[in-house]
Amino acid sequence: MDYHELMNLAKDASKQSYSPFSRFAVGAAVLAKSGKIYTGCNVENSSFGMTICAERCAIFKAVSEGEREILAVAIYSPNSDDCNPCGACRQVMYEFQGDNEVEIITESLSNLNIRKLSEYLPYGFKI
Ligand code: THU
């Protein structure tokens, strides 16, 4: 899979961001093991704690369509260079990591960074 394509889908998804409170838009695109791609954006709420991040939005869409393993997640924010996943999203990615380590793609200064989930979350928790 061309990660530039995955990043472009994350960029498109960031345009759907509902972020009137933070004004910080995020989009994510998830490549699942089936080969299908799922996108998401952050969706905020007046009750702030109910906000969901773009990454979890996309991953939960994938899981709700039957996916159980994700391979790669591209993340983009028009408001930040090298927009990285929060701790909660890292743990959710870990849950749906299979034999292949999840790759996380971010963009800085128009270049793609490709990093492994273990760099973000060493010693992840699983039951
Ligand atoms: N946000 C994401 O969507 N993904 C991240 O990894 C970090 C934060 C969202 C949540 C909130 O709507 C806004 O960015 C500011 O925190």
CSV table of C-alpha atoms and ligand atoms in Angstrom, one decimal:
chain,number,residue,atom,x,y,z
A,1,MET,CA,0.0,0.0,0.0
A,2,ASP,CA,1.3,3.5,-0.9
A,3,TYR,CA,1.3,5.4,2.3
A,4,HIS,CA,1.0,8.7,0.4
A,5,GLU,CA,-2.4,7.5,-0.7
A,6,LEU,CA,-3.3,6.6,2.9
A,7,MET,CA,-2.1,10.0,4.1
A,8,ASN,CA,-4.2,11.7,1.4
A,9,LEU,CA,-7.3,9.9,2.7
A,10,ALA,CA,-6.4,11.1,6.2
A,11,LYS,CA,-6.2,14.6,4.9
A,12,ASP,CA,-9.6,14.3,3.2
A,13,ALA,CA,-11.1,12.9,6.5
A,14,SER,CA,-9.7,15.9,8.5
A,15,LYS,CA,-12.0,18.1,6.4
A,16,GLN,CA,-15.0,16.4,8.2
A,17,SER,CA,-13.6,17.2,11.6
A,18,TYR,CA,-16.2,18.4,14.1
A,19,SER,CA,-14.0,20.5,16.4
A,20,PRO,CA,-15.7,23.7,17.4
A,21,PHE,CA,-14.2,23.7,20.9
A,22,SER,CA,-10.5,23.1,20.2
A,23,ARG,CA,-10.5,24.2,16.6
A,24,PHE,CA,-7.9,21.4,16.2
A,25,ALA,CA,-8.9,19.2,13.2
A,26,VAL,CA,-7.6,15.7,12.8
A,27,GLY,CA,-8.2,13.0,10.2
A,28,ALA,CA,-7.1,9.4,10.2
A,29,ALA,CA,-7.0,6.6,7.7
A,30,VAL,CA,-6.6,3.0,8.8
A,31,LEU,CA,-5.5,0.1,6.5
A,32,ALA,CA,-7.0,-3.1,7.8
A,33,LYS,CA,-5.7,-6.6,7.2
A,34,SER,CA,-8.5,-7.3,4.6
A,35,GLY,CA,-7.0,-4.5,2.5
A,36,LYS,CA,-9.9,-2.2,3.1
A,37,ILE,CA,-9.3,1.4,4.3
A,38,TYR,CA,-11.4,3.1,6.9
A,39,THR,CA,-11.3,6.8,7.7
A,40,GLY,CA,-12.3,8.9,10.6
A,41,CYS,CA,-12.1,12.4,12.1
A,42,ASN,CA,-12.3,13.8,15.6
A,43,VAL,CA,-15.8,14.5,16.8
A,44,GLU,CA,-16.0,16.8,19.8
A,45,ASN,CA,-18.9,17.3,22.2
A,46,SER,CA,-20.1,20.1,24.5
A,47,SER,CA,-19.5,17.5,27.3
A,48,PHE,CA,-15.8,17.6,26.6
A,49,GLY,CA,-15.0,14.1,27.8
A,50,MET,CA,-17.2,12.5,25.2
A,51,THR,CA,-15.0,13.7,22.4
A,52,ILE,CA,-13.5,10.9,20.2
A,53,CYS,CA,-10.2,11.2,18.4
A,54,ALA,CA,-9.9,10.6,14.6
A,55,GLU,CA,-7.8,7.5,15.1
A,56,ARG,CA,-10.3,5.7,17.3
A,57,CYS,CA,-13.2,6.9,15.1
A,58,ALA,CA,-11.5,5.2,12.1
A,59,ILE,CA,-10.5,2.1,14.1
A,60,PHE,CA,-13.9,1.6,15.6
A,61,LYS,CA,-15.5,1.9,12.1
A,62,ALA,CA,-13.1,-0.9,10.9
A,63,VAL,CA,-13.9,-3.1,13.9
A,64,SER,CA,-17.6,-2.5,13.6
A,65,GLU,CA,-17.4,-3.7,9.9
A,66,GLY,CA,-15.8,-7.0,11.1
A,67,GLU,CA,-12.1,-6.1,11.0
A,68,ARG,CA,-9.9,-7.5,13.8
A,69,GLU,CA,-6.4,-6.6,12.7
A,70,ILE,CA,-5.0,-3.2,11.5
A,71,LEU,CA,-1.8,-2.8,9.6
A,72,ALA,CA,-1.3,1.0,9.3
A,73,VAL,CA,-2.8,4.3,10.5
A,74,ALA,CA,-2.1,7.6,8.8
A,75,ILE,CA,-2.8,10.7,10.9
A,76,TYR,CA,-3.1,14.3,9.7
A,77,SER,CA,-3.9,17.6,11.3
A,78,PRO,CA,-3.9,20.9,9.3
A,79,ASN,CA,-3.1,22.5,12.6
A,80,SER,CA,0.0,20.7,13.5
A,81,ASP,CA,3.1,19.3,11.9
A,82,ASP,CA,3.8,15.6,12.7
A,83,CYS,CA,0.5,15.0,14.5
A,84,ASN,CA,1.0,12.0,16.7
A,85,PRO,CA,-1.6,9.7,18.4
A,86,CYS,CA,-2.6,10.3,22.0
A,87,GLY,CA,-2.1,7.6,24.6
A,88,ALA,CA,-5.6,6.3,24.5
A,89,CYS,CA,-5.4,5.8,20.7
A,90,ARG,CA,-2.1,4.0,21.1
A,91,GLN,CA,-3.7,1.5,23.5
A,92,VAL,CA,-6.6,1.0,21.1
A,93,MET,CA,-4.2,0.4,18.2
A,94,TYR,CA,-2.3,-2.2,20.4
A,95,GLU,CA,-5.6,-4.1,20.9
A,96,PHE,CA,-6.0,-4.6,17.2
A,97,GLN,CA,-2.4,-5.3,16.3
A,98,GLY,CA,-1.9,-8.8,14.9
A,99,ASP,CA,1.3,-10.5,13.8
A,100,ASN,CA,2.4,-7.5,11.8
A,101,GLU,CA,3.4,-4.5,13.9
A,102,VAL,CA,1.1,-1.5,13.3
A,103,GLU,CA,2.8,1.3,11.3
A,104,ILE,CA,1.9,4.8,12.1
A,105,ILE,CA,2.3,7.4,9.4
A,106,THR,CA,2.5,11.1,10.1
A,107,GLU,CA,3.6,14.0,8.0
A,108,SER,CA,6.2,16.7,8.8
A,109,LEU,CA,7.3,19.3,6.3
A,110,SER,CA,5.6,17.4,3.5
A,111,ASN,CA,7.6,14.2,4.3
A,112,LEU,CA,6.1,11.1,5.7
A,113,ASN,CA,7.3,9.6,8.9
A,114,ILE,CA,6.7,5.9,9.3
A,115,ARG,CA,7.1,4.6,12.8
A,116,LYS,CA,6.2,1.3,14.5
A,117,LEU,CA,3.6,1.2,17.3
A,118,SER,CA,6.2,-0.2,19.7
A,119,GLU,CA,8.1,3.1,19.4
A,120,TYR,CA,5.0,4.9,20.7
A,121,LEU,CA,3.8,2.2,23.1
A,122,PRO,CA,6.5,-0.1,24.4
A,123,TYR,CA,5.2,-2.8,26.8
A,124,GLY,CA,1.6,-2.4,25.8
A,125,PHE,CA,-1.1,-3.9,27.9
A,126,LYS,CA,-3.2,-6.9,26.9
A,127,ILE,CA,-5.4,-9.3,28.9
B,1,THU,N1,-7.3,14.5,18.8
B,1,THU,C1,-7.3,13.5,17.8
B,1,THU,O1,-8.3,13.4,17.1
B,1,THU,N2,-6.3,12.6,17.8
B,1,THU,C2,-5.2,12.7,18.5
B,1,THU,O2,-4.3,11.8,18.4
B,1,THU,C3,-5.0,13.8,19.4
B,1,THU,C4,-6.2,14.7,19.7
B,1,THU,C5,-8.4,15.5,18.8
B,1,THU,C6,-9.2,15.4,20.1
B,1,THU,C7,-9.7,16.8,20.2
B,1,THU,O3,-10.9,16.9,19.4
B,1,THU,C8,-8.7,17.7,19.5
B,1,THU,O4,-7.8,16.8,18.8
B,1,THU,C9,-7.8,18.5,20.5
B,1,THU,O5,-7.3,17.6,21.5
